[in-house]
PDB file of C-alpha atoms in Angstrom:
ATOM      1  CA  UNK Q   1     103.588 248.179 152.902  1.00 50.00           C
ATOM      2  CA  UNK Q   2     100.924 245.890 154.784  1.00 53.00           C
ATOM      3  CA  UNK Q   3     101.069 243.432 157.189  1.00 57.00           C
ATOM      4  CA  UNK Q   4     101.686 240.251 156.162  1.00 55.00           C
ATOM      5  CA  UNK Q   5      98.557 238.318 157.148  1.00 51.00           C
ATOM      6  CA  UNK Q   6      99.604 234.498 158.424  1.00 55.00           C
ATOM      7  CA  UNK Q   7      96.505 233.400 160.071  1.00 51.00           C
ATOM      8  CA  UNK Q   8      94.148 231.079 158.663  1.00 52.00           C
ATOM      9  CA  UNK Q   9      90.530 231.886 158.667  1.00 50.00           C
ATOM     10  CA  UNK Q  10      89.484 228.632 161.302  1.00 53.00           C
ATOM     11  CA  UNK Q  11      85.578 229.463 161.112  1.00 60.00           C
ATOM     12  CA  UNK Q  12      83.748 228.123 158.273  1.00 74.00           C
ATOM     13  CA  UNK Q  13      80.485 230.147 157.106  1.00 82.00           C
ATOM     14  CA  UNK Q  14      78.554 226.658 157.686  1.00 84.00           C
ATOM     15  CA  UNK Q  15      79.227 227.426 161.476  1.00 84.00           C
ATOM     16  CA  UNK Q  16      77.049 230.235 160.952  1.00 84.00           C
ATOM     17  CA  UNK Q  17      74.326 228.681 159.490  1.00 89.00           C
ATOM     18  CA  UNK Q  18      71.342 227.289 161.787  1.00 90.00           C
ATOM     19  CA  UNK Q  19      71.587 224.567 163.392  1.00 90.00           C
ATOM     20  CA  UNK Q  20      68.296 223.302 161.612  1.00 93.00           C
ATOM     21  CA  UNK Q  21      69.878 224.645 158.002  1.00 92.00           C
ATOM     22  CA  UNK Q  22      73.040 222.786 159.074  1.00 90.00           C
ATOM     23  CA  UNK Q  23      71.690 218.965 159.656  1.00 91.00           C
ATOM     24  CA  UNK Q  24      69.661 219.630 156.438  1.00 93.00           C
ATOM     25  CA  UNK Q  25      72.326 220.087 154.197  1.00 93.00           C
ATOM     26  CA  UNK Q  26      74.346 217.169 155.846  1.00 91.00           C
ATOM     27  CA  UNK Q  27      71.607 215.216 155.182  1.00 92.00           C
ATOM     28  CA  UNK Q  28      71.807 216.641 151.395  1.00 94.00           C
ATOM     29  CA  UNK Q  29      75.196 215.639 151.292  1.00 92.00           C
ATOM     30  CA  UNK Q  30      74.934 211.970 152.530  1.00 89.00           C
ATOM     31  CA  UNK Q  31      71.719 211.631 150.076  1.00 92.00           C
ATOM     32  CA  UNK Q  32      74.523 212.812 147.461  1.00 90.00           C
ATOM     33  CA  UNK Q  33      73.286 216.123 146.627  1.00 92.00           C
ATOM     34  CA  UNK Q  34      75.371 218.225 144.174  1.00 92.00           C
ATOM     35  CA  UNK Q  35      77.018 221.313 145.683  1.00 92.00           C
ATOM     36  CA  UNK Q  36      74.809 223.063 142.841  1.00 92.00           C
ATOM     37  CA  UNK Q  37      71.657 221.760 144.175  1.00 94.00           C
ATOM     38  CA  UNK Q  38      72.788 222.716 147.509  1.00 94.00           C
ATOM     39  CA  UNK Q  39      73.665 225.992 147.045  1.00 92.00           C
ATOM     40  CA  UNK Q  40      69.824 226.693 145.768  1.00 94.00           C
ATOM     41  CA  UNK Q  41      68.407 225.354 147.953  1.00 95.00           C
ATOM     42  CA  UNK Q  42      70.537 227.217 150.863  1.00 94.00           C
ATOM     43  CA  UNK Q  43      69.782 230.614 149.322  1.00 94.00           C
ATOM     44  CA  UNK Q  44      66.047 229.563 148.778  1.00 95.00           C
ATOM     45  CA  UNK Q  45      66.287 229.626 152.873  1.00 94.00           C
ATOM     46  CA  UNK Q  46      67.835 233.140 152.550  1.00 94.00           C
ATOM     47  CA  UNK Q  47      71.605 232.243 153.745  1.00 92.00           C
ATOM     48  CA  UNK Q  48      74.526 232.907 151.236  1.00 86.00           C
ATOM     49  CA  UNK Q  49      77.296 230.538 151.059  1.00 87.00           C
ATOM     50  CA  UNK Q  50      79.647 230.043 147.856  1.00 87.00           C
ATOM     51  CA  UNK Q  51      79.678 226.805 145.906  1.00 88.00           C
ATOM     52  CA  UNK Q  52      83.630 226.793 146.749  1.00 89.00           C
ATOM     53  CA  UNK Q  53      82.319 227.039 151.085  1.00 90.00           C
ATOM     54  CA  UNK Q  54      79.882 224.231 150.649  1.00 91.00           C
ATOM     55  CA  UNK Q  55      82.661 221.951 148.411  1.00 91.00           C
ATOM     56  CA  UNK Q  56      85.357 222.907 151.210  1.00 90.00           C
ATOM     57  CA  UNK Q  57      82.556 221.847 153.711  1.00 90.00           C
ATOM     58  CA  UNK Q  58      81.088 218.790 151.975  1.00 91.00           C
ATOM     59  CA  UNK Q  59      84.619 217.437 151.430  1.00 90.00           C
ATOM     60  CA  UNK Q  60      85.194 217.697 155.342  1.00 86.00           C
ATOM     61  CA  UNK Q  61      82.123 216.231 155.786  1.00 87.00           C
ATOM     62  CA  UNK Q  62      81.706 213.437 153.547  1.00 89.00           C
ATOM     63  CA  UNK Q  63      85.707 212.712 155.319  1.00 86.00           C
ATOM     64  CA  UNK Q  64      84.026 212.707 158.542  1.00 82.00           C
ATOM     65  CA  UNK Q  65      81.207 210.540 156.984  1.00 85.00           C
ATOM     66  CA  UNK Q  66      83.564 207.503 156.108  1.00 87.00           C
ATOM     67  CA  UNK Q  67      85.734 207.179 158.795  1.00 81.00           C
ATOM     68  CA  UNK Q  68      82.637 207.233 161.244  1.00 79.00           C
ATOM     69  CA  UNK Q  69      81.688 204.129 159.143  1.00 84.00           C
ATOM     70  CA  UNK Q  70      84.977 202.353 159.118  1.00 84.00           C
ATOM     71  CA  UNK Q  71      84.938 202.706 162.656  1.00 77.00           C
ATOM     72  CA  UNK Q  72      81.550 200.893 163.173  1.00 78.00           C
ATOM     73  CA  UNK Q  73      82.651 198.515 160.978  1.00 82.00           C
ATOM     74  CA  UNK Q  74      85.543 197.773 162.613  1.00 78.00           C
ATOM     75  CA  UNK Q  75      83.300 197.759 166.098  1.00 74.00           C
ATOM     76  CA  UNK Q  76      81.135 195.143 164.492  1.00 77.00           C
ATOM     77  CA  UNK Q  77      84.100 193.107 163.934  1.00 79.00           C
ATOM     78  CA  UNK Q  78      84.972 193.858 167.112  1.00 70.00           C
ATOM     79  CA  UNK Q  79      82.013 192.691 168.617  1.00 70.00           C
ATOM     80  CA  UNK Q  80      81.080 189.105 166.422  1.00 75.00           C
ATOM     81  CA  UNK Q  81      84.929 188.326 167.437  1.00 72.00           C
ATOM     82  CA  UNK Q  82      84.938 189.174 170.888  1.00 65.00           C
ATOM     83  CA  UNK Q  83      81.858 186.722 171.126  1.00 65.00           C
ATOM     84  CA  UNK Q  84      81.101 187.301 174.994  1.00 60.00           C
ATOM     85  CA  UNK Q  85      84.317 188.474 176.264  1.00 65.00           C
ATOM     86  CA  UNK Q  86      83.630 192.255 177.142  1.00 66.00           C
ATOM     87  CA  UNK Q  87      87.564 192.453 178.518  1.00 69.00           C
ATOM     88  CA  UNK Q  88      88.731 191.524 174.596  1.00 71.00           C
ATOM     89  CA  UNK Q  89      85.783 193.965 173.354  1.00 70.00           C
ATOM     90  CA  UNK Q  90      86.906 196.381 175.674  1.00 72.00           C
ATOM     91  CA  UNK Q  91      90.394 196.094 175.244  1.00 75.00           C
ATOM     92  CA  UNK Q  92      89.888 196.356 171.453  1.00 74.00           C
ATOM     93  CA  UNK Q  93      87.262 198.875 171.729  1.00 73.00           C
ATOM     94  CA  UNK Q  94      89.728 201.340 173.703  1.00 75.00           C
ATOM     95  CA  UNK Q  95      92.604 200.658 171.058  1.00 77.00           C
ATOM     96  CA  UNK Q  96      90.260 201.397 168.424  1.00 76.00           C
ATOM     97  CA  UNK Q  97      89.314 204.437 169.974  1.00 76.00           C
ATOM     98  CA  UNK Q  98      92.709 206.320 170.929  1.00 76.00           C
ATOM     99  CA  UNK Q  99      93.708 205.540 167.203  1.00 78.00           C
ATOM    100  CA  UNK Q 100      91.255 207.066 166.231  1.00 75.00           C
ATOM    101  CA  UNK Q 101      91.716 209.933 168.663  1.00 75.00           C
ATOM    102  CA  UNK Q 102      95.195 210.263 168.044  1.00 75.00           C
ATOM    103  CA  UNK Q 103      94.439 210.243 164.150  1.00 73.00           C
ATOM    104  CA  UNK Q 104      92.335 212.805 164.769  1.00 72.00           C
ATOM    105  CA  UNK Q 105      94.263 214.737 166.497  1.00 69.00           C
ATOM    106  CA  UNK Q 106      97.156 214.464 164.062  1.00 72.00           C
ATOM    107  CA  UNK Q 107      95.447 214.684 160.780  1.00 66.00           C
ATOM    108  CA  UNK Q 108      92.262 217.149 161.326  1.00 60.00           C
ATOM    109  CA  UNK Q 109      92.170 221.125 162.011  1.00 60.00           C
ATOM    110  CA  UNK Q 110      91.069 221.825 165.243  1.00 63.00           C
ATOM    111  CA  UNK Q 111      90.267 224.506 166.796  1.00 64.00           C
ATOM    112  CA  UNK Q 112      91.385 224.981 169.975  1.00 69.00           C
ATOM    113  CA  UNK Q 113      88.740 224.561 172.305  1.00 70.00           C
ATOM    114  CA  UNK Q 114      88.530 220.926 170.893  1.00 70.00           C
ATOM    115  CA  UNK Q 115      91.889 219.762 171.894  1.00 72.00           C
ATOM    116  CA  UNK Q 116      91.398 219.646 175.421  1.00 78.00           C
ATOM    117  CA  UNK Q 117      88.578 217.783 175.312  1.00 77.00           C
ATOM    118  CA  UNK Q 118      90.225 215.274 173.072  1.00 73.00           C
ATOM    119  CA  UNK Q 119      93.001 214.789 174.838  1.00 76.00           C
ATOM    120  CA  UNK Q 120      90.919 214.130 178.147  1.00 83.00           C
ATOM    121  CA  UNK Q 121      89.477 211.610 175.959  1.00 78.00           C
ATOM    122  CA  UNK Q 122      92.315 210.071 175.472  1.00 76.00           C
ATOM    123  CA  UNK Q 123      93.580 210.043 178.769  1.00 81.00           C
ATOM    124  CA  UNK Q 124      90.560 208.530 180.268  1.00 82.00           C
ATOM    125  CA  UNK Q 125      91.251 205.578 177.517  1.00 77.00           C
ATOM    126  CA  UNK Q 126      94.616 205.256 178.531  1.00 79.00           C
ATOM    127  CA  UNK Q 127      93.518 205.166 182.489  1.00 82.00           C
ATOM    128  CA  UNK Q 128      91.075 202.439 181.292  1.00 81.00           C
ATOM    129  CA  UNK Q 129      93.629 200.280 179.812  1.00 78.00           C
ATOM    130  CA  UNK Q 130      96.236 200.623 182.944  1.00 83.00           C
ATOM    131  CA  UNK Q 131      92.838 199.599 185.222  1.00 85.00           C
ATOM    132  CA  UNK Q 132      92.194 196.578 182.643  1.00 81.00           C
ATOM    133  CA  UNK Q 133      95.590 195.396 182.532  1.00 83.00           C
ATOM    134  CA  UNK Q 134      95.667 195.837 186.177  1.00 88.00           C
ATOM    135  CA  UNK Q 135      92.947 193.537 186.549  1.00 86.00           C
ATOM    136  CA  UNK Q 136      93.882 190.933 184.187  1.00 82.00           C
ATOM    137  CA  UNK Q 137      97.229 190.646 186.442  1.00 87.00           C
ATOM    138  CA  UNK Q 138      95.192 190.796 189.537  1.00 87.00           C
ATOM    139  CA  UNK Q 139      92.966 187.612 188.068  1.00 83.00           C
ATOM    140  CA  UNK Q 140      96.413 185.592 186.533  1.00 85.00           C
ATOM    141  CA  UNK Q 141      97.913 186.260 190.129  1.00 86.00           C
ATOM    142  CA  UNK Q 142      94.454 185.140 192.029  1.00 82.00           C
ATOM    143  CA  UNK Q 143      94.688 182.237 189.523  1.00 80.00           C
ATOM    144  CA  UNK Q 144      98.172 181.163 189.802  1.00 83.00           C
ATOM    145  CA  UNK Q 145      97.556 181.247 193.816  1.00 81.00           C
ATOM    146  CA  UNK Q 146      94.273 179.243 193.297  1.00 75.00           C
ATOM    147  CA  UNK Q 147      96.322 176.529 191.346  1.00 78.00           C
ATOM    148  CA  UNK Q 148      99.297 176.330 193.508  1.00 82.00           C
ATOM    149  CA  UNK Q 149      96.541 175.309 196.350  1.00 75.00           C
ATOM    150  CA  UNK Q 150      94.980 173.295 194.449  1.00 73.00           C
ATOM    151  CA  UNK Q 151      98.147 171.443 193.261  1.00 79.00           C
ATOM    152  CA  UNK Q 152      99.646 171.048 197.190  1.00 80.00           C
ATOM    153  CA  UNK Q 153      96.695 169.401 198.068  1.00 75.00           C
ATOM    154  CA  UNK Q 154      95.180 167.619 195.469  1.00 75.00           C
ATOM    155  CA  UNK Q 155      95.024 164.251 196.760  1.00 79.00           C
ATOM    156  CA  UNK Q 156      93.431 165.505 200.249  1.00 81.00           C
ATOM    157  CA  UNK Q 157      90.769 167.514 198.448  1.00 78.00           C
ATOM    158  CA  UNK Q 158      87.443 166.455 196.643  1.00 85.00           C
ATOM    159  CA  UNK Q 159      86.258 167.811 193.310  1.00 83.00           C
ATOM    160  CA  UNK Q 160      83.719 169.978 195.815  1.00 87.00           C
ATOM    161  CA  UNK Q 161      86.451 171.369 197.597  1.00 82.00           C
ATOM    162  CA  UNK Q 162      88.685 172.388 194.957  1.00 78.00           C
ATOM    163  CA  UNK Q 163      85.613 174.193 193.127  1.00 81.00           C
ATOM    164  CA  UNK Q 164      85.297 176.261 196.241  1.00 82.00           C
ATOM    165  CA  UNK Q 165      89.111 177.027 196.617  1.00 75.00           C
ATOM    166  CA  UNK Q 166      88.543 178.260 193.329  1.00 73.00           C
ATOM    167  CA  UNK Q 167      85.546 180.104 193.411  1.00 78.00           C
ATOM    168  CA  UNK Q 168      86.827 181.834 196.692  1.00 77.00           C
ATOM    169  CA  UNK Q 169      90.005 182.916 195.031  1.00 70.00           C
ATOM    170  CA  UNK Q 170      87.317 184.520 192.268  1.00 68.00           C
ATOM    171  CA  UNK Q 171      85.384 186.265 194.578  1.00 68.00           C
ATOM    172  CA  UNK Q 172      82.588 183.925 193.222  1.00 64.00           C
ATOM    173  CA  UNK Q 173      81.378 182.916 196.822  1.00 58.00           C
TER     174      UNK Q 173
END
C-alpha cells in the first residue's frame, strides 16, 4: 500500500503567476469578472490555471476584498468620532487592528513565514497600548497633583498663577 498523504497543498498556482498577470486579474475580479472570462483571458497570456484555481482564488480574494473595506469603514468612523483626539483614534485604531490581526490569525491559512510577522504586529500593538495607557496615568497623576496645588492655595493665587501651575505640571511651559 501507499503512503497516506496528509499534507495540504499551501501554494496556490496564482502564486506562480506574474506579478503583472496577478494585479490584473485582481483587478478582473473587483470589476466582477466571471471566472469564465478570466480564465480566457489568463490563457490568452499563455499561463494555465483551472476555472476551479481561479474560483478557489477569487473566493479568497473577494474575502480579503470586504473585510479590507469594513475595516476602512470602521476607521472612518473611527476618525469623524474621535473628532481631534488622536489618543481615542489611536486607542481605537490599535483595538481595531489586533482584532483584526487576531481574526486573521485565527480564521485564515497561513503559511508559515507569515505568522511571525503577524504576531510582531501584534505585539508592537499591544506595546503601544501599555505606552498609551501609561501615559494617560502619567497625565491623570500630573493632573490630580496640579489640582491638589491648585486647591491648597487657591485663595493666595491669581487666575495667572494657577494657569502656570497648570501648564508647568503639562510640560506646556
Amino acid at each position: 500500500m501507499g503512503e497516506h498523504h496528509t499534507k495540504n497543498r499551501r501554494h496556490s498556482k496564482f502564486e506562480d503567476l506574474p506579478p503583472d498577470i496577478q494585479d490584473a486579474v485582481n483587478r478582473m475580479l473587483i470589476e466582477n469578472a466571471t471566472y469564465e472570462e478570466i480564465d480566457i483571458w489568463v490563457k490568452s497570456k499563455g499561463y494555465a490555471w483551472s476555472k476551479s484555481g481561479i474560483g478557489r482564488h477569487g473566493k479568497d480574494f473577494t474575502e480579503s476584498v470586504r473585510r479590507l473595506r469594513i475595516v476602512q469603514d470602521q476607521a472612518k468612523t473611527l476618525i469623524s468620532e474621535a473628532g481631534g483626539d488622536g489618543l481615542v483614534l489611536d486607542e481605537a485604531g490599535g483595538k481595531l487592528m489586533a482584532e483584526t490581526i487576531i481574526d486573521i490569525l485565527l480564521t485564515k491559512d497561513l503559511t508559515p513565514g507569515k505568522v511571525p510577522g503577524m504576531a510582531i504586529g501584534l505585539a508592537t500593538l499591544i506595546n503601544a497600548n501599555v505606552r498609551r495607557e501609561k501615559f494617560k496615568l502619567d497625565i491623570k497623576n500630573k493632573m490630580g497633583k496640579a489640582l491638589k496645588d491648585v486647591e491648597k492655595n487657591m485663595k493666595s493665587m491669581t487666575k495667572e498663577e494657577m494657569m502656570k501651575n497648570l501648564k508647568e505640571q503639562y510640560g506646556l511651559l
